[in-house]
């Protein structure tokens, strides 16, 4: 008899992915301006570190909340004992207001339809448990956030079937791609329970067009028992036109009768990790008009409730509408500026990015730097960038991109100086790459390091590739 | 059987594996629907079905007021806000893990040391149990659990994991002690039913019994699981609520003892812990898995992504638990208050002839109301329970919801309700309430003239 469960001994947790291994290399040799100026610069972590000062100054003006006080009276006991999985109603009220504000108040949300979860990691998994089971699949447009492989599949037994998007049309979701993915699932004997999209997209940094949203809604509406999950975790990071359109807005405009079946099948996931830059606080939520889903998800949230201490802090902070309004505007301004810095820095090196209007990263086109149009070449380039250039960026294959040569590069988790340094390093590397007669010069430097990684890298890239082959068959 | 795809939601979502149809929760709903308040709703239902420790909140409150740097929101602490708010590493803050490891050692009289690197966070003990089940067992496999046991296990260990729970029957004839015979019998039955048993789950101190497992029983348990090569999960969530002798012995002590020649495969030993009961913070969702098995630590840690502890809370707790003086004082004072409250309740109940299982831990009493049953059946137990909830208006939990094999036992979460002050209007209200019990109890079957059951809560 096996000692541990199958789940414990398989690797569906996805941590063997290059996405996470890059982080590990960074952890071994992290850049620090003073202590380790030659270390690896972390550009693989989609964190928003640009606007903490705004949060800190709010805290300075609101001392009550820190000492577990409300109107000068201690509410410590009340909070310490509060474990109701319905969540603090004052917190849910301000969350729905905040979400509405981000959507220009074109949509309103009902706090009774919101389920609080420990981050969107938990929200996405909980939705899978509620909507699907072993033998079912969700369709996801590629490229997608590598964490979904763990969050959606690991403990639930649900499968992901990719909707292949291509650079030819800027990775937009097409009807043909949707249909192909659906048929692919059928061939694999999987029952398609729904589609999950991230809007704005990770890793693309783009918002879904109205056309794409309508396509998705129509597709789901046209299939029995099919759901649409819209992970809108980056909705507050939209800094440029075209603006953000939530799937809820589309539903509002097209289906005024709330009794129509589609209302029971569209669900939104949100979190404060990206918009407010608070990933440590584990604040996520599911929003659904389907009462059964809300009821089931609420019970499941017992496995990952939000700390009442944190709920309380945020209930006060987000109730300050002047603060939230100012925060959203200022944060977006800073993101826009930072993105521009990255894009122009890359441009000067002859590297283009997918045009983006949101998110904490750019989708960078390094196809022209590949030795060959293969994932092996992408891995080789990635290793050089990690070890020689000392930048941790995320290779497109870890995001299940169907074309080699794309990388996700984050820009909001470091200082301006660090970003400039990163651009400088990259420029030197590209110059060296184009001027060297063959690539042996560069390879020798990190040869020994690469040797130790070669085995898993090629196993990894061929596994990704094989997986793709299987689907295309 | 339905074919896949024929329904909108999953079986898990449609079914009632969440266990909330149990009378354990029904009582809560009755309370929520009509909650007692001394002034606003004196005829409401009194909550005695929720095992919370409210007795020592004031101590923690005082500490927080005197230690503003422990909060990342105060002027003294805000310089750490950015780093803490940004930290999402599932290993958790090192100081947090160290603080928890120290607390765990302290609540075991420092007879055993815990390694901070084996501490894995989870969304409360609820999350810890589910993760442990996911790590140790596959759908269809089972855990043995001695009865009576906490009803939440039915949800936590089974709902989304597909794992089964098989009862190990314990009886009042020997004060519900766990015996080797009962374990062997449960294992044998599983074999006959073709169910693979992956482990044994014990709660020590016990919920709902409020008793600790003595050393001999623990050694017997370790021998048993080792012999059959199955896991042992020891839920020690009530470790610091032990308020009188005999003291608490953790499974960690048993396996670390060198002189008992306990040969045990440590890869089978796991502890579930939480701050919800010992410290009285259920709202903060601090659950812990402590495993001696490296693979389980690694796997559970990855799974903890689904229920990490808020770093704001980790930071506060790290600071609190590193204050040795405070922790010593808190543990001692908390135990003292629990002992005092337990004494009041036991004496009060004894006065009206209601016996309780002799206990020395936990936040509740295991009451023997068998004499009040018209017949020794579970139907009669439920009838009595309904009267207590709806007519007497106290939410106590019926033994059947804890899978007790004998009807007539009830868990009374007496001990830890903190009353604001024993003012006379409240006494009056509660005396009035007690008259309702008398109405019921003055029946030909009952020898009890008058019950201070409710008076005892002041």
CSV table of N, CA, C and O in Angstrom, one decimal, chain B residues 245-316:
chain,number,residue,atom,x,y,z
B,245,UNK,N,-5.1,18.2,36.6
B,245,UNK,CA,-4.5,16.9,36.4
B,245,UNK,C,-5.5,15.9,35.9
B,245,UNK,O,-6.7,16.1,36.1
B,246,UNK,N,-5.1,14.9,35.2
B,246,UNK,CA,-3.8,14.6,34.8
B,246,UNK,C,-3.4,15.5,33.7
B,246,UNK,O,-4.2,16.0,32.9
B,247,UNK,N,-2.1,15.8,33.6
B,247,UNK,CA,-1.6,16.7,32.5
B,247,UNK,C,-1.8,16.1,31.1
B,247,UNK,O,-2.2,15.0,30.9
B,248,UNK,N,-1.4,17.0,30.2
B,248,UNK,CA,-1.5,16.6,28.8
B,248,UNK,C,-0.2,15.9,28.3
B,248,UNK,O,0.9,16.4,28.6
B,249,UNK,N,-0.4,14.8,27.6
B,249,UNK,CA,0.7,14.2,26.9
B,249,UNK,C,0.5,14.3,25.4
B,249,UNK,O,-0.5,13.8,24.9
B,250,UNK,N,1.4,14.8,24.7
B,250,UNK,CA,1.3,14.9,23.3
B,250,UNK,C,1.9,13.7,22.6
B,250,UNK,O,2.8,13.0,23.2
B,251,UNK,N,1.4,13.4,21.5
B,251,UNK,CA,1.9,12.2,20.7
B,251,UNK,C,3.4,12.5,20.4
B,251,UNK,O,4.2,11.5,20.3
B,252,UNK,N,3.8,13.7,20.3
B,252,UNK,CA,5.2,14.1,20.1
B,252,UNK,C,6.1,13.5,21.2
B,252,UNK,O,7.2,13.1,21.0
B,253,UNK,N,5.6,13.6,22.4
B,253,UNK,CA,6.4,13.2,23.6
B,253,UNK,C,6.5,11.7,23.5
B,253,UNK,O,7.6,11.1,23.8
B,254,UNK,N,5.5,11.0,23.1
B,254,UNK,CA,5.5,9.5,23.1
B,254,UNK,C,6.6,9.1,22.1
B,254,UNK,O,7.4,8.2,22.4
B,255,UNK,N,6.6,9.6,20.9
B,255,UNK,CA,7.5,9.1,19.9
B,255,UNK,C,8.9,9.6,20.1
B,255,UNK,O,9.9,9.1,19.6
B,256,UNK,N,9.1,10.7,20.9
B,256,UNK,CA,10.4,11.2,21.1
B,256,UNK,C,11.1,10.6,22.3
B,256,UNK,O,12.3,10.8,22.6
B,257,UNK,N,10.3,9.9,23.1
B,257,UNK,CA,10.9,9.3,24.3
B,257,UNK,C,11.8,8.2,24.0
B,257,UNK,O,11.5,7.3,23.2
B,258,UNK,N,13.0,8.2,24.6
B,258,UNK,CA,14.0,7.2,24.2
B,258,UNK,C,13.8,6.0,25.1
B,258,UNK,O,14.2,4.9,24.8
B,259,UNK,N,13.4,6.3,26.4
B,259,UNK,CA,13.4,5.2,27.3
B,259,UNK,C,12.3,4.2,27.2
B,259,UNK,O,12.3,3.1,27.7
B,260,UNK,N,11.3,4.5,26.4
B,260,UNK,CA,10.2,3.5,26.3
B,260,UNK,C,10.4,2.6,25.1
B,260,UNK,O,9.6,1.7,24.8
B,261,UNK,N,11.5,2.8,24.4
B,261,UNK,CA,11.9,1.9,23.3
B,261,UNK,C,10.7,1.9,22.3
B,261,UNK,O,10.3,0.8,21.8
B,262,UNK,N,10.1,3.0,22.1
B,262,UNK,CA,9.0,3.1,21.2
B,262,UNK,C,9.6,3.1,19.8
B,262,UNK,O,10.1,4.1,19.3
B,263,UNK,N,9.5,2.0,19.1
B,263,UNK,CA,10.0,2.0,17.8
B,263,UNK,C,8.8,2.4,16.9
B,263,UNK,O,7.8,1.7,16.8
B,264,UNK,N,9.0,3.5,16.3
B,264,UNK,CA,7.9,4.0,15.5
B,264,UNK,C,8.4,4.6,14.2
B,264,UNK,O,9.4,5.3,14.2
B,265,UNK,N,7.8,4.3,13.1
B,265,UNK,CA,8.1,4.9,11.9
B,265,UNK,C,7.6,6.4,11.9
B,265,UNK,O,6.3,6.6,11.8
B,266,UNK,N,8.5,7.3,12.1
B,266,UNK,CA,8.0,8.7,12.2
B,266,UNK,C,7.3,9.2,11.0
B,266,UNK,O,6.6,10.2,11.1
B,267,UNK,N,7.5,8.6,9.9
B,267,UNK,CA,6.8,9.0,8.7
B,267,UNK,C,5.3,8.9,8.8
B,267,UNK,O,4.5,9.3,7.9
B,268,UNK,N,4.8,8.2,9.8
B,268,UNK,CA,3.4,8.0,10.0
B,268,UNK,C,2.8,9.0,11.0
B,268,UNK,O,1.6,9.0,11.2
B,269,UNK,N,3.6,9.9,11.6
B,269,UNK,CA,3.0,10.7,12.6
B,269,UNK,C,2.8,12.2,12.2
B,269,UNK,O,3.7,12.8,11.7
B,270,UNK,N,1.6,12.7,12.4
B,270,UNK,CA,1.3,14.1,12.0
B,270,UNK,C,0.4,14.7,13.1
B,270,UNK,O,-0.4,14.0,13.7
B,271,UNK,N,0.7,16.0,13.3
B,271,UNK,CA,-0.1,16.7,14.3
B,271,UNK,C,-0.9,17.8,13.7
B,271,UNK,O,-0.3,18.6,12.8
B,272,UNK,N,-2.1,18.0,14.0
B,272,UNK,CA,-2.9,19.2,13.6
B,272,UNK,C,-3.1,20.1,14.8
B,272,UNK,O,-3.4,19.6,15.9
B,273,UNK,N,-2.8,21.4,14.6
B,273,UNK,CA,-2.9,22.3,15.6
B,273,UNK,C,-3.6,23.6,15.1
B,273,UNK,O,-3.8,23.8,13.9
B,274,UNK,N,-3.9,24.5,16.1
B,274,UNK,CA,-4.5,25.8,15.7
B,274,UNK,C,-4.5,26.7,16.9
B,274,UNK,O,-4.3,26.2,18.0
B,275,UNK,N,-4.7,28.0,16.6
B,275,UNK,CA,-4.7,28.9,17.7
B,275,UNK,C,-6.1,29.3,18.1
B,275,UNK,O,-6.4,30.1,19.0
B,276,UNK,N,-7.1,28.6,17.5
B,276,UNK,CA,-8.5,29.0,17.7
B,276,UNK,C,-9.0,28.7,19.1
B,276,UNK,O,-9.8,29.5,19.6
B,277,UNK,N,-8.5,27.6,19.7
B,277,UNK,CA,-9.1,27.2,21.0
B,277,UNK,C,-8.1,27.7,22.1
B,277,UNK,O,-8.6,28.3,23.1
B,278,UNK,N,-6.8,27.4,21.9
B,278,UNK,CA,-5.9,27.7,23.0
B,278,UNK,C,-5.8,29.2,23.2
B,278,UNK,O,-5.7,29.7,24.4
B,279,UNK,N,-5.7,30.0,22.1
B,279,UNK,CA,-5.6,31.4,22.3
B,279,UNK,C,-6.9,32.2,22.1
B,279,UNK,O,-7.0,33.3,22.4
B,280,UNK,N,-7.9,31.5,21.6
B,280,UNK,CA,-9.2,32.1,21.5
B,280,UNK,C,-9.3,33.1,20.2
B,280,UNK,O,-10.0,34.1,20.2
B,281,UNK,N,-8.6,32.7,19.1
B,281,UNK,CA,-8.6,33.5,17.9
B,281,UNK,C,-9.2,32.8,16.7
B,281,UNK,O,-8.6,32.8,15.7
B,282,UNK,N,-10.4,32.2,16.8
B,282,UNK,CA,-10.9,31.5,15.6
B,282,UNK,C,-11.0,32.4,14.4
B,282,UNK,O,-10.9,31.9,13.3
B,283,UNK,N,-11.2,33.7,14.6
B,283,UNK,CA,-11.4,34.6,13.5
B,283,UNK,C,-10.1,34.8,12.7
B,283,UNK,O,-10.2,35.2,11.5
B,284,UNK,N,-9.0,34.5,13.3
B,284,UNK,CA,-7.7,34.8,12.6
B,284,UNK,C,-7.3,33.6,11.7
B,284,UNK,O,-6.3,33.8,10.9
B,285,UNK,N,-7.9,32.5,11.8
B,285,UNK,CA,-7.7,31.4,10.9
B,285,UNK,C,-6.2,30.9,10.9
B,285,UNK,O,-5.5,31.0,9.8
B,286,UNK,N,-5.7,30.6,12.0
B,286,UNK,CA,-4.4,30.1,12.1
B,286,UNK,C,-4.4,28.6,12.4
B,286,UNK,O,-4.5,28.2,13.5
B,287,UNK,N,-4.2,27.8,11.3
B,287,UNK,CA,-4.2,26.4,11.4
B,287,UNK,C,-2.7,25.9,11.1
B,287,UNK,O,-2.0,26.6,10.4
B,288,UNK,N,-2.4,24.8,11.7
B,288,UNK,CA,-1.0,24.3,11.6
B,288,UNK,C,-1.0,22.8,11.3
B,288,UNK,O,-1.8,22.1,12.0
B,289,UNK,N,-0.2,22.4,10.4
B,289,UNK,CA,0.1,20.9,10.2
B,289,UNK,C,1.5,20.8,10.6
B,289,UNK,O,2.4,21.5,10.1
B,290,UNK,N,1.7,19.8,11.5
B,290,UNK,CA,3.1,19.5,11.9
B,290,UNK,C,3.3,18.0,11.6
B,290,UNK,O,2.7,17.2,12.2
B,291,UNK,N,4.2,17.8,10.6
B,291,UNK,CA,4.4,16.4,10.2
B,291,UNK,C,5.9,15.9,10.4
B,291,UNK,O,6.8,16.7,10.1
B,292,UNK,N,6.1,14.7,10.8
B,292,UNK,CA,7.4,14.2,10.9
B,292,UNK,C,7.8,13.5,9.6
B,292,UNK,O,8.9,13.0,9.5
B,293,UNK,N,6.9,13.6,8.6
B,293,UNK,CA,7.2,13.0,7.3
B,293,UNK,C,7.5,14.2,6.3
B,293,UNK,O,6.7,15.0,6.0
B,294,UNK,N,8.8,14.2,5.8
B,294,UNK,CA,9.2,15.2,4.9
B,294,UNK,C,8.4,15.4,3.7
B,294,UNK,O,8.1,16.5,3.3
B,295,UNK,N,8.0,14.3,3.1
B,295,UNK,CA,7.1,14.4,1.9
B,295,UNK,C,5.8,15.0,2.2
B,295,UNK,O,5.3,15.8,1.4
B,296,UNK,N,5.3,14.7,3.4
B,296,UNK,CA,4.0,15.3,3.7
B,296,UNK,C,4.2,16.8,4.0
B,296,UNK,O,3.3,17.6,3.6
B,297,UNK,N,5.3,17.2,4.6
B,297,UNK,CA,5.5,18.6,4.9
B,297,UNK,C,5.6,19.3,3.5
B,297,UNK,O,5.0,20.4,3.3
B,298,UNK,N,6.3,18.8,2.6
B,298,UNK,CA,6.4,19.4,1.3
B,298,UNK,C,5.1,19.5,0.5
B,298,UNK,O,4.8,20.6,0.0
B,299,UNK,N,4.4,18.4,0.5
B,299,UNK,CA,3.1,18.4,-0.2
B,299,UNK,C,2.1,19.4,0.5
B,299,UNK,O,1.4,20.2,-0.1
B,300,UNK,N,2.0,19.3,1.8
B,300,UNK,CA,1.1,20.1,2.6
B,300,UNK,C,1.4,21.6,2.4
B,300,UNK,O,0.5,22.4,2.3
B,301,UNK,N,2.7,21.9,2.3
B,301,UNK,CA,3.1,23.2,2.1
B,301,UNK,C,2.6,23.8,0.8
B,301,UNK,O,2.2,24.9,0.6
B,302,UNK,N,2.7,23.0,-0.3
B,302,UNK,CA,2.3,23.4,-1.6
B,302,UNK,C,0.8,23.6,-1.5
B,302,UNK,O,0.2,24.6,-2.0
B,303,UNK,N,0.1,22.7,-0.8
B,303,UNK,CA,-1.4,22.8,-0.7
B,303,UNK,C,-1.8,24.0,0.1
B,303,UNK,O,-2.9,24.5,0.0
B,304,UNK,N,-0.9,24.5,1.0
B,304,UNK,CA,-1.3,25.6,1.9
B,304,UNK,C,-1.5,26.8,1.1
B,304,UNK,O,-2.2,27.8,1.6
B,305,UNK,N,-1.1,26.9,-0.2
B,305,UNK,CA,-1.5,28.0,-1.1
B,305,UNK,C,-3.0,28.3,-1.1
B,305,UNK,O,-3.4,29.4,-1.3
B,306,UNK,N,-3.7,27.2,-0.8
B,306,UNK,CA,-5.2,27.4,-0.9
B,306,UNK,C,-5.7,27.9,0.4
B,306,UNK,O,-6.9,28.1,0.5
B,307,UNK,N,-4.9,28.1,1.4
B,307,UNK,CA,-5.4,28.6,2.7
B,307,UNK,C,-4.3,29.2,3.6
B,307,UNK,O,-4.1,28.7,4.7
B,308,UNK,N,-3.5,30.1,3.1
B,308,UNK,CA,-2.4,30.7,3.8
B,308,UNK,C,-3.0,31.6,4.9
B,308,UNK,O,-4.1,32.1,4.8
B,309,UNK,N,-2.2,31.8,5.9
B,309,UNK,CA,-2.6,32.8,7.0
B,309,UNK,C,-2.2,34.2,6.5
B,309,UNK,O,-1.1,34.4,6.1
B,310,UNK,N,-3.1,35.1,6.7
B,310,UNK,CA,-2.8,36.5,6.3
B,310,UNK,C,-1.5,36.9,7.0
B,310,UNK,O,-1.3,36.7,8.2
B,311,UNK,N,-0.6,37.5,6.2
B,311,UNK,CA,0.7,38.0,6.8
B,311,UNK,C,0.5,39.0,7.9
B,311,UNK,O,1.3,39.1,8.8
B,312,UNK,N,-0.6,39.8,7.8
B,312,UNK,CA,-0.9,40.8,8.8
B,312,UNK,C,-1.0,40.0,10.1
B,312,UNK,O,-0.5,40.4,11.2
B,313,UNK,N,-1.8,38.9,10.1
B,313,UNK,CA,-2.0,38.1,11.3
B,313,UNK,C,-0.7,37.4,11.7
B,313,UNK,O,-0.4,37.3,12.9
B,314,UNK,N,0.0,36.8,10.7
B,314,UNK,CA,1.3,36.1,11.0
B,314,UNK,C,2.2,37.1,11.8
B,314,UNK,O,2.8,36.7,12.8
B,315,UNK,N,2.3,38.3,11.4
B,315,UNK,CA,3.1,39.3,12.0
B,315,UNK,C,2.7,39.6,13.4
B,315,UNK,O,3.6,39.6,14.3
B,316,UNK,N,1.4,39.7,13.6
B,316,UNK,CA,0.9,40.0,15.0
B,316,UNK,C,1.2,38.8,15.9
B,316,UNK,O,1.7,39.0,17.0
